[in-house]
Structures are given as C-alpha cells and as structure tokens.
Amino acid sequence: MSNLIKPHSTIGIIGGGQLGRMMAFSAKERGYQVGVLDPTPNCPTAQVADWHIEADYDDAEALLSLAKQCDVLTYEFENVDASTIERVMDQVHVPQGTDLLLITQNRLKEKEFFKKSGIPVASYARIDSIEDLKNQSETIGYPSVLKTIQGGYDGKGQFVLKKSSDIESAATLLEQGTCILEKWVSFQMEVSVMVTRNERGTIAVFPVSENIHQNNILLKSIVPARISKDLQKEVKQIAETIADQLNLVGVLGIELFVTEQGELYANELAPRPHNSGHYSIEACTDSQFDMHIRAICGYSLPEVELLKPAVMVNILGEHLERAHELNEQQPSWHVHDYGKSEAKVGRKMGHITVLTDDVNQTLNEVEDTGIWKF
Ligand code: AMP
C-alpha cells in the first residue's frame, strides 16, 4: 500500500484538451491537486486544474518543472515525445511508462504488437518507397489504405487505394515518411472497448461501444454495441490480453472492426481515455476517467458495470449553438461543453449522453433535433 498516491497529492497532466479536463474533474472529485502542461491559455483542462504551465509539450524545461511539482504524471494524448518523458522519470512517478507510447505512436509497431499477442489484424505491409507500394498492392489487393506510421489521427495521413492507378497519388504520403499499407476491411460495424489495469495487475473492462464515424470523426456511440453476447465476450477477452501484454497502467482504448461474418480485426490503440468511452461518465458505475485516476494512483479497481444503455453524440463546432438549446428542451440529456473558446467546424466542442431503455427511439429523437446530419 506504500505506493498509493493519496488525495491532496498532485497529478500532472500533459495536454490540456477535453480528455485532460475530464480526468481533472475525476481527480478534483477525489481531492487531488491538478497541474497541466499545454500551450493554449485557458485551455479546457486549465479551466479545471489548480495550475497551468503554458508551454509546448516538447518544451523540456517546462516538462521538468511540471514533473518537479507533481507526485504522478500522466498524459491525455499519445503524441508526447517518449524520450522527453523518460528524462523526467527520476523526478516523478510515471506509472504508464513509455513503452506503451512507443507502440501506439507507431502504426507498424502497433500492428506487430497485435500480431505477437495473437490478435487478428488486417493484412499489412511496411511501405518505404513507391516500389514497395506497387509490389505490396499486388499482394494485399484492392481496396487498401495507405497510412503514415506516425502522427495521423481522425483519418489524417491516410489514402484509400481502389485501383492501381491510385498508386501515384497515394505515394505522396511517403513524403511524410514510412507508411503502412493495410487491406481494407469491409466491416459491418466499428466497435471499441476501454480497459483499465493497475500496477497490481487487476483488470477492469468496460462495455463494448458501437461507433459511427462521419468524415473520419466519431459522431455517435451506442452502448452496448449491437453485437452478439459471444462477440462482446470475445472483444473483452482481447482487451484483457492486450492490457496484460502491455503491462498497462491506466486506461486504454481499443478500436476494432466487426465483419458481417462475425470476425474481429483490431485497428488501433489509444493509450488514454477515448471519445467512445465518454458514455461511461453517466452510464457506468465508474467512468473511464475515474478508473484512470484510480489506476495511476495505485488504487484497487472495481468491476465496471453498465447502469443503463446509452447513446453518445459528439457536439462539433457546427452543432454547438443548437446543442446548447437541448439543455432546455431535453432536460434528461447530459450535455457536456468542453469550454473551448472558438467553435470551428469539425472541432470537438462537447458531447451529449442519453441514457435510454430504447436505443432506437433515442436515436430517432437525436435525429429529429435536426442538429446532426446522419
Ligand atoms: P484510423 O485512423 O486507423 O482509426 O482510421 C480512421 C478510420 O478509417 C477508421 O475508423 C475506419 O473507419 C477507416 N479505416 C481505417 N483503416 C481501415 C481498414 N483497414 N479497413 C477499413 N476501414 C478502415
């Protein structure tokens, strides 16, 4: 019990977006102090944290200052430079370590990890040149998708190849460095699952979420995912295997494809809370943020139970004004606003969670608002 990070200690968060903000809410509820490192003044997390270091994530001096003032350090996004974190590990407890970051920052390493752990993935190949792309396109076939191995998110840094004449245009992605070519999975559904593990090896898996994207941005999640109980069990087993294999501490999101034949293919890992897990704030006995804070502070983990099925819808910049009206029109809907000052089109500004006994009716009600174009 000696390595518990107790209430009133300070948690440092690298990154000041909505994920850090919701982590900070959970931390504050439990009596922790919170410091955040982020370059943007008044960023979503800074509005909740006790203090804010306004500097870039890769500013080594600023990170050192954050580390020195904290008892435990965590991050809200995966593109933090692992070597910069390594340099402050003698100053502060970093329970998540850096191995997980190194894997999730690199699509090739991530795929190799899945394969090594016996988790099914779509066929893939490393691509360093247009010749590689030509050769591997023949082996993998069409359609396929070329992705930069580093730095892409929400579909950025990706090119779908439908035929051989797409190779020339797709190859421009190689200017950004090594890529990975993946076979296109003709999925029936995209699902994700959040898993938490603590240093003692206790694992808690959240219910499986069904995710609907638009322009590669998550639009809606439905929980539990409308897949068979057996498939849900399989997803949960995959989550446990991954958490164990990674020696995970904290929360991790796993995205998977489900085919019509009921096959599962792992797509991606997110070494942090995930948008598709936001439903857990109201719909579960503990949220993904609560469980993350418990895990990184060394506490025991409860099993997570779903209190009620839920529909979660993202509020992007173009939805914000009308979504605010739902506070009045739909008092039982949980409308979250991340406190961002500028509502740009496509920018995640908040989300809504609706607890429901009738998912179809709720989906219709959401559609009837006319705010979202599905
Ligand atoms: P990613 O950044 O890898 O999560 O990809 C963004 C989105 O593109 C995914 O949520 C899928 O909708 C789609 N996608 C990516 N890779 C594949 C694939 N191999 N097969 C089918 N769809 C994919």
Short mmCIF file of C-alpha atoms and ligand atoms in Angstrom, two decimals:
data_model
loop_
_atom_site.label_atom_id
_atom_site.label_comp_id
_atom_site.label_asym_id
_atom_site.label_seq_id
_atom_site.Cartn_x
_atom_site.Cartn_y
_atom_site.Cartn_z
CA MET A 1 0.00 0.00 0.00
CA SER A 2 3.03 2.25 0.35
CA ASN A 3 2.99 3.44 -3.22
CA LEU A 4 -0.50 4.86 -3.17
CA ILE A 5 -0.75 8.40 -4.48
CA LYS A 6 -3.16 9.73 -1.91
CA PRO A 7 -5.74 12.52 -2.14
CA HIS A 8 -4.22 16.03 -1.80
CA SER A 9 -1.20 14.82 -3.83
CA THR A 10 -0.65 16.45 -7.21
CA ILE A 11 -1.42 14.86 -10.56
CA GLY A 12 0.30 16.38 -13.59
CA ILE A 13 -1.37 16.08 -16.99
CA ILE A 14 0.44 16.62 -20.27
CA GLY A 15 -2.09 18.07 -22.68
CA GLY A 16 -4.96 20.38 -21.83
CA GLY A 17 -7.85 19.26 -24.06
CA GLN A 18 -11.19 17.74 -23.14
CA LEU A 19 -9.69 14.40 -22.09
CA GLY A 20 -7.42 16.14 -19.60
CA ARG A 21 -10.36 18.23 -18.45
CA MET A 22 -12.50 15.19 -17.69
CA MET A 23 -9.53 13.47 -15.98
CA ALA A 24 -9.13 16.62 -13.90
CA PHE A 25 -12.83 16.57 -12.90
CA SER A 26 -12.37 12.99 -11.61
CA ALA A 27 -9.14 13.93 -9.83
CA LYS A 28 -10.68 17.00 -8.20
CA GLU A 29 -13.67 14.97 -7.04
CA ARG A 30 -11.21 12.74 -5.19
CA GLY A 31 -9.34 15.62 -3.57
CA TYR A 32 -6.22 15.75 -5.76
CA GLN A 33 -4.38 18.84 -6.90
CA VAL A 34 -4.01 19.04 -10.68
CA GLY A 35 -1.37 20.76 -12.79
CA VAL A 36 -1.49 20.84 -16.61
CA LEU A 37 1.05 21.50 -19.35
CA ASP A 38 -0.44 22.97 -22.53
CA PRO A 39 0.48 25.89 -24.79
CA THR A 40 -3.06 27.33 -25.04
CA PRO A 41 -4.19 29.90 -22.46
CA ASN A 42 -7.45 28.94 -20.75
CA CYS A 43 -7.48 25.51 -22.48
CA PRO A 44 -10.24 23.08 -21.39
CA THR A 45 -8.11 21.39 -18.70
CA ALA A 46 -6.68 24.64 -17.34
CA GLN A 47 -10.25 25.74 -16.52
CA VAL A 48 -10.49 22.83 -14.07
CA ALA A 49 -6.88 22.34 -12.94
CA ASP A 50 -5.28 24.13 -9.97
CA TRP A 51 -2.45 25.45 -12.07
CA HIS A 52 -1.29 25.61 -15.67
CA ILE A 53 2.16 25.73 -17.24
CA GLU A 54 1.64 27.48 -20.57
CA ALA A 55 4.25 25.85 -22.78
CA ASP A 56 4.65 23.37 -25.63
CA TYR A 57 4.51 19.65 -24.84
CA ASP A 58 8.07 19.17 -26.09
CA ASP A 59 9.45 22.07 -24.03
CA ALA A 60 11.87 20.03 -21.89
CA GLU A 61 12.26 22.73 -19.24
CA ALA A 62 8.51 23.15 -18.84
CA LEU A 63 8.02 19.38 -18.58
CA LEU A 64 10.73 19.22 -15.93
CA SER A 65 9.00 21.98 -14.00
CA LEU A 66 5.68 20.07 -14.24
CA ALA A 67 7.39 16.86 -13.09
CA LYS A 68 9.03 18.54 -10.10
CA GLN A 69 5.72 19.90 -8.86
CA CYS A 70 3.77 16.63 -9.23
CA ASP A 71 3.56 13.26 -7.46
CA VAL A 72 2.36 11.41 -10.55
CA LEU A 73 2.46 12.28 -14.23
CA THR A 74 0.03 11.23 -16.96
CA TYR A 75 -0.90 12.36 -20.48
CA GLU A 76 -4.11 12.84 -22.43
CA PHE A 77 -2.80 12.14 -25.92
CA GLU A 78 -0.32 9.73 -27.47
CA ASN A 79 1.91 12.05 -29.42
CA VAL A 80 4.02 13.06 -26.44
CA ASP A 81 7.71 12.55 -27.08
CA ALA A 82 8.60 9.42 -25.10
CA SER A 83 12.25 10.44 -24.73
CA THR A 84 11.25 13.77 -23.16
CA ILE A 85 9.13 11.87 -20.64
CA GLU A 86 11.99 9.44 -19.96
CA ARG A 87 14.16 12.40 -18.97
CA VAL A 88 11.84 13.36 -16.10
CA MET A 89 11.17 9.85 -14.79
CA ASP A 90 13.68 10.31 -11.98
CA GLN A 91 11.68 13.32 -10.78
CA VAL A 92 8.16 11.95 -10.80
CA HIS A 93 6.25 8.67 -10.85
CA VAL A 94 5.14 7.85 -14.41
CA PRO A 95 3.11 4.67 -13.87
CA GLN A 96 2.20 4.33 -17.55
CA GLY A 97 5.88 4.23 -18.54
CA THR A 98 6.88 4.94 -22.11
CA ASP A 99 6.71 1.50 -23.81
CA LEU A 100 3.01 1.93 -24.44
CA LEU A 101 3.61 5.34 -26.03
CA LEU A 102 6.34 3.96 -28.26
CA ILE A 103 3.98 1.25 -29.53
CA THR A 104 0.93 3.43 -30.04
CA GLN A 105 2.88 6.24 -31.70
CA ASN A 106 3.84 3.93 -34.49
CA ARG A 107 1.24 2.05 -36.52
CA LEU A 108 3.76 -0.55 -37.61
CA LYS A 109 4.84 -1.34 -34.04
CA GLU A 110 1.17 -1.40 -33.03
CA LYS A 111 0.31 -3.95 -35.72
CA GLU A 112 3.36 -6.06 -34.81
CA PHE A 113 2.24 -5.97 -31.18
CA PHE A 114 -1.27 -7.19 -32.13
CA LYS A 115 0.19 -9.99 -34.20
CA LYS A 116 2.61 -11.08 -31.49
CA SER A 117 -0.25 -11.12 -28.98
CA GLY A 118 -2.35 -13.36 -31.23
CA ILE A 119 -4.90 -10.65 -32.00
CA PRO A 120 -6.25 -10.69 -35.56
CA VAL A 121 -5.37 -7.71 -37.78
CA ALA A 122 -5.96 -6.97 -41.47
CA SER A 123 -3.03 -7.93 -43.75
CA TYR A 124 -0.48 -5.15 -43.82
CA ALA A 125 2.98 -4.28 -45.09
CA ARG A 126 5.63 -1.69 -44.40
CA ILE A 127 6.00 0.80 -47.26
CA ASP A 128 9.14 2.91 -47.72
CA SER A 129 9.03 3.61 -51.43
CA ILE A 130 6.72 3.68 -54.43
CA GLU A 131 8.22 0.33 -55.49
CA ASP A 132 7.17 -1.16 -52.14
CA LEU A 133 3.72 0.29 -52.70
CA LYS A 134 3.45 -1.22 -56.19
CA ASN A 135 4.65 -4.65 -55.02
CA GLN A 136 2.59 -4.80 -51.85
CA SER A 137 -0.56 -3.53 -53.59
CA GLU A 138 -0.40 -6.62 -55.74
CA THR A 139 -0.04 -8.89 -52.72
CA ILE A 140 -2.60 -7.18 -50.50
CA GLY A 141 -5.05 -6.34 -53.27
CA TYR A 142 -7.68 -3.59 -53.51
CA PRO A 143 -9.21 -1.76 -51.79
CA SER A 144 -6.45 -0.96 -49.35
CA VAL A 145 -5.46 2.01 -47.25
CA LEU A 146 -2.07 3.64 -47.00
CA LYS A 147 -1.36 5.36 -43.68
CA THR A 148 1.60 7.28 -42.35
CA ILE A 149 3.00 5.27 -39.46
CA GLN A 150 3.29 8.34 -37.27
CA GLY A 151 1.26 11.39 -36.39
CA GLY A 152 -2.08 10.65 -38.12
CA TYR A 153 -5.41 10.95 -36.31
CA ASP A 154 -9.09 11.24 -37.27
CA GLY A 155 -8.25 9.87 -40.74
CA LYS A 156 -5.49 12.41 -41.45
CA GLY A 157 -2.43 10.97 -43.18
CA GLN A 158 -4.43 8.27 -44.97
CA PHE A 159 -5.16 7.42 -48.59
CA VAL A 160 -7.60 4.77 -49.78
CA LEU A 161 -6.47 2.88 -52.89
CA LYS A 162 -9.24 1.42 -55.03
CA LYS A 163 -7.21 0.56 -58.13
CA SER A 164 -3.62 0.51 -59.36
CA SER A 165 -3.93 3.99 -60.89
CA ASP A 166 -4.31 5.37 -57.34
CA ILE A 167 -0.73 4.40 -56.51
CA GLU A 168 0.88 7.60 -57.88
CA SER A 169 -1.37 9.90 -55.82
CA ALA A 170 -1.19 7.74 -52.71
CA ALA A 171 2.61 7.76 -52.90
CA THR A 172 2.66 11.46 -51.98
CA LEU A 173 2.05 10.30 -48.40
CA LEU A 174 5.56 8.81 -48.45
CA GLU A 175 6.90 12.37 -48.33
CA GLN A 176 5.85 12.27 -44.67
CA GLY A 177 7.97 9.17 -44.01
CA THR A 178 7.43 5.43 -43.74
CA CYS A 179 3.86 4.25 -44.29
CA ILE A 180 1.86 1.11 -43.74
CA LEU A 181 -0.43 -0.43 -46.34
CA GLU A 182 -3.46 -2.22 -44.90
CA LYS A 183 -6.06 -4.36 -46.55
CA TRP A 184 -9.45 -2.63 -46.41
CA VAL A 185 -11.73 -4.49 -44.05
CA SER A 186 -15.29 -4.41 -45.30
CA PHE A 187 -16.66 -4.06 -41.82
CA GLN A 188 -20.25 -4.21 -40.72
CA MET A 189 -19.53 -2.22 -37.61
CA GLU A 190 -16.75 -0.39 -35.82
CA VAL A 191 -16.55 -1.05 -32.10
CA SER A 192 -14.25 -0.05 -29.30
CA VAL A 193 -13.63 -1.06 -25.76
CA MET A 194 -11.95 0.69 -22.86
CA VAL A 195 -9.83 -1.33 -20.47
CA THR A 196 -8.13 -0.33 -17.22
CA ARG A 197 -5.36 -2.11 -15.36
CA ASN A 198 -3.43 -1.16 -12.24
CA GLU A 199 0.14 -1.98 -11.19
CA ARG A 200 -1.10 -4.98 -9.20
CA GLY A 201 -2.46 -6.47 -12.41
CA THR A 202 -6.17 -6.08 -11.72
CA ILE A 203 -8.07 -5.53 -14.96
CA ALA A 204 -11.49 -3.96 -15.48
CA VAL A 205 -13.09 -3.93 -18.91
CA PHE A 206 -15.85 -1.52 -19.91
CA PRO A 207 -18.87 -2.45 -22.02
CA VAL A 208 -18.28 -2.56 -25.78
CA SER A 209 -19.24 0.56 -27.69
CA GLU A 210 -20.56 0.68 -31.29
CA ASN A 211 -19.11 3.67 -33.12
CA ILE A 212 -20.38 5.61 -36.10
CA HIS A 213 -17.96 7.99 -37.80
CA GLN A 214 -18.52 10.81 -40.26
CA ASN A 215 -15.59 12.29 -42.21
CA ASN A 216 -13.42 10.06 -40.01
CA ILE A 217 -14.58 11.84 -36.86
CA LEU A 218 -16.57 9.93 -34.26
CA LEU A 219 -20.17 11.09 -34.45
CA LYS A 220 -22.13 8.62 -32.31
CA SER A 221 -21.54 5.75 -29.93
CA ILE A 222 -24.14 3.21 -28.90
CA VAL A 223 -23.57 1.13 -25.78
CA PRO A 224 -23.76 -1.78 -25.53
CA ALA A 225 -22.73 -2.38 -29.14
CA ARG A 226 -25.45 -4.23 -31.07
CA ILE A 227 -23.42 -7.40 -31.49
CA SER A 228 -23.96 -10.87 -30.04
CA LYS A 229 -23.08 -11.63 -26.41
CA ASP A 230 -20.41 -14.05 -27.64
CA LEU A 231 -18.76 -11.37 -29.73
CA GLN A 232 -18.88 -8.94 -26.81
CA LYS A 233 -17.14 -11.57 -24.72
CA GLU A 234 -14.51 -12.03 -27.41
CA VAL A 235 -13.85 -8.27 -27.52
CA LYS A 236 -13.48 -8.22 -23.75
CA GLN A 237 -11.03 -11.14 -23.87
CA ILE A 238 -8.98 -9.28 -26.46
CA ALA A 239 -8.97 -6.24 -24.15
CA GLU A 240 -7.72 -8.33 -21.23
CA THR A 241 -4.97 -9.90 -23.33
CA ILE A 242 -3.82 -6.51 -24.57
CA ALA A 243 -3.85 -4.97 -21.07
CA ASP A 244 -1.78 -7.87 -19.73
CA GLN A 245 0.68 -7.99 -22.62
CA LEU A 246 1.29 -4.26 -22.33
CA ASN A 247 1.57 -4.27 -18.50
CA LEU A 248 -0.94 -1.50 -18.82
CA VAL A 249 -1.39 1.02 -16.02
CA GLY A 250 -4.29 3.41 -16.55
CA VAL A 251 -6.94 3.33 -19.22
CA LEU A 252 -6.56 2.27 -22.85
CA GLY A 253 -8.98 2.33 -25.79
CA ILE A 254 -9.02 -0.43 -28.40
CA GLU A 255 -10.71 0.09 -31.77
CA LEU A 256 -11.83 -2.95 -33.76
CA PHE A 257 -13.71 -3.80 -36.92
CA VAL A 258 -16.51 -6.39 -36.93
CA THR A 259 -17.29 -8.09 -40.24
CA GLU A 260 -20.64 -9.50 -41.29
CA GLN A 261 -19.27 -13.00 -40.64
CA GLY A 262 -18.59 -12.00 -37.03
CA GLU A 263 -14.82 -11.75 -37.41
CA LEU A 264 -12.93 -9.18 -35.35
CA TYR A 265 -9.89 -7.22 -36.52
CA ALA A 266 -8.01 -4.88 -34.22
CA ASN A 267 -7.43 -1.47 -35.77
CA GLU A 268 -5.87 0.89 -33.28
CA LEU A 269 -4.94 1.55 -29.66
CA ALA A 270 -5.39 4.80 -27.77
CA PRO A 271 -3.21 4.84 -24.61
CA ARG A 272 -5.58 7.17 -22.77
CA PRO A 273 -9.28 7.84 -22.29
CA HIS A 274 -11.12 7.77 -25.61
CA ASN A 275 -14.02 9.69 -27.10
CA SER A 276 -16.04 6.50 -27.46
CA GLY A 277 -15.76 5.97 -23.68
CA HIS A 278 -17.38 9.24 -22.67
CA TYR A 279 -20.73 7.50 -22.19
CA SER A 280 -19.20 5.88 -19.08
CA ILE A 281 -19.47 9.17 -17.12
CA GLU A 282 -23.21 8.71 -16.71
CA ALA A 283 -23.85 5.15 -17.88
CA CYS A 284 -21.34 3.19 -15.78
CA THR A 285 -20.64 2.67 -12.09
CA ASP A 286 -17.24 4.35 -12.67
CA SER A 287 -16.22 6.42 -15.66
CA GLN A 288 -13.12 5.82 -17.80
CA PHE A 289 -11.66 8.95 -16.16
CA ASP A 290 -12.37 7.72 -12.61
CA MET A 291 -10.75 4.39 -13.40
CA HIS A 292 -7.73 6.05 -14.98
CA ILE A 293 -7.15 8.20 -11.90
CA ARG A 294 -7.61 5.19 -9.58
CA ALA A 295 -5.17 3.11 -11.64
CA ILE A 296 -2.38 5.68 -11.95
CA CYS A 297 -2.67 6.48 -8.24
CA GLY A 298 -2.18 2.79 -7.39
CA TYR A 299 -5.67 2.05 -6.05
CA SER A 300 -7.63 -1.17 -6.35
CA LEU A 301 -10.06 -1.31 -9.27
CA PRO A 302 -13.74 -2.20 -9.04
CA GLU A 303 -15.51 -4.09 -11.78
CA VAL A 304 -17.30 -1.70 -14.09
CA GLU A 305 -21.00 -2.17 -14.65
CA LEU A 306 -23.31 -0.58 -17.16
CA LEU A 307 -26.17 1.12 -15.32
CA LYS A 308 -28.21 1.73 -18.46
CA PRO A 309 -27.74 1.55 -22.24
CA ALA A 310 -26.56 4.84 -23.68
CA VAL A 311 -26.30 6.87 -26.86
CA MET A 312 -23.46 9.39 -27.05
CA VAL A 313 -23.33 12.06 -29.74
CA ASN A 314 -20.43 14.41 -30.34
CA ILE A 315 -21.02 18.15 -30.50
CA LEU A 316 -18.78 19.64 -33.18
CA GLY A 317 -18.35 23.36 -33.79
CA GLU A 318 -21.25 23.44 -36.28
CA HIS A 319 -23.61 21.81 -33.74
CA LEU A 320 -22.75 23.84 -30.67
CA GLU A 321 -25.30 26.61 -30.67
CA ARG A 322 -28.28 24.33 -31.21
CA ALA A 323 -26.89 21.65 -28.92
CA HIS A 324 -26.93 24.21 -26.09
CA GLU A 325 -30.68 24.61 -26.63
CA LEU A 326 -31.07 20.93 -25.73
CA ASN A 327 -30.22 21.82 -22.13
CA GLU A 328 -33.69 23.37 -22.05
CA GLN A 329 -35.54 21.09 -24.48
CA GLN A 330 -34.23 17.73 -23.26
CA PRO A 331 -33.55 18.09 -19.55
CA SER A 332 -32.66 14.40 -19.12
CA TRP A 333 -29.93 14.53 -21.78
CA HIS A 334 -26.46 15.13 -20.39
CA VAL A 335 -24.98 17.97 -22.40
CA HIS A 336 -21.22 18.43 -21.91
CA ASP A 337 -19.38 21.52 -23.09
CA TYR A 338 -15.57 21.50 -23.06
CA GLY A 339 -15.28 25.26 -22.58
CA LYS A 340 -13.37 25.87 -25.83
CA SER A 341 -13.41 29.50 -26.85
CA GLU A 342 -13.59 29.00 -30.63
CA ALA A 343 -16.24 26.80 -32.28
CA LYS A 344 -14.63 25.73 -35.56
CA VAL A 345 -16.35 23.37 -37.99
CA GLY A 346 -15.34 19.77 -37.21
CA ARG A 347 -13.81 20.69 -33.85
CA LYS A 348 -14.97 18.63 -30.87
CA MET A 349 -16.69 21.13 -28.56
CA GLY A 350 -18.67 18.79 -26.31
CA HIS A 351 -20.83 15.69 -26.32
CA ILE A 352 -24.24 14.52 -25.21
CA THR A 353 -25.02 11.28 -23.43
CA VAL A 354 -28.56 9.98 -23.30
CA LEU A 355 -29.35 7.06 -21.01
CA THR A 356 -32.14 5.00 -22.50
CA ASP A 357 -34.14 1.80 -22.37
CA ASP A 358 -34.94 2.15 -26.04
CA VAL A 359 -31.87 2.85 -28.16
CA ASN A 360 -33.80 3.08 -31.44
CA GLN A 361 -36.22 5.62 -30.05
CA THR A 362 -33.35 7.69 -28.66
CA LEU A 363 -31.52 7.55 -31.98
CA ASN A 364 -34.69 8.82 -33.65
CA GLU A 365 -35.06 11.60 -31.09
CA VAL A 366 -31.46 12.67 -31.67
CA GLU A 367 -32.06 12.64 -35.42
CA ASP A 368 -35.31 14.60 -35.03
CA THR A 369 -33.43 17.50 -33.45
CA GLY A 370 -32.11 18.15 -36.98
CA ILE A 371 -28.78 19.21 -35.47
CA TRP A 372 -26.80 16.29 -36.86
CA LYS A 373 -26.83 15.09 -40.45
CA PHE A 374 -26.55 11.32 -40.29
P1 AMP B 1 -7.66 5.06 -38.10
O1 AMP B 1 -7.01 6.41 -38.02
O2 AMP B 1 -6.72 3.96 -38.38
O3 AMP B 1 -8.54 4.78 -36.89
O4 AMP B 1 -8.67 5.15 -39.34
C1 AMP B 1 -9.74 6.05 -39.37
C2 AMP B 1 -10.98 5.36 -39.94
O5 AMP B 1 -10.72 4.91 -41.29
C3 AMP B 1 -11.41 4.12 -39.18
O6 AMP B 1 -12.24 4.45 -38.09
C4 AMP B 1 -12.16 3.35 -40.27
O7 AMP B 1 -13.46 3.86 -40.45
C5 AMP B 1 -11.35 3.64 -41.51
N1 AMP B 1 -10.31 2.62 -41.70
C6 AMP B 1 -9.02 2.70 -41.35
N2 AMP B 1 -8.34 1.58 -41.68
C7 AMP B 1 -9.23 0.75 -42.26
C8 AMP B 1 -9.15 -0.55 -42.82
N3 AMP B 1 -8.00 -1.25 -42.88
N4 AMP B 1 -10.28 -1.09 -43.32
C9 AMP B 1 -11.45 -0.41 -43.29
N5 AMP B 1 -11.58 0.83 -42.79
C10 AMP B 1 -10.50 1.42 -42.28
#
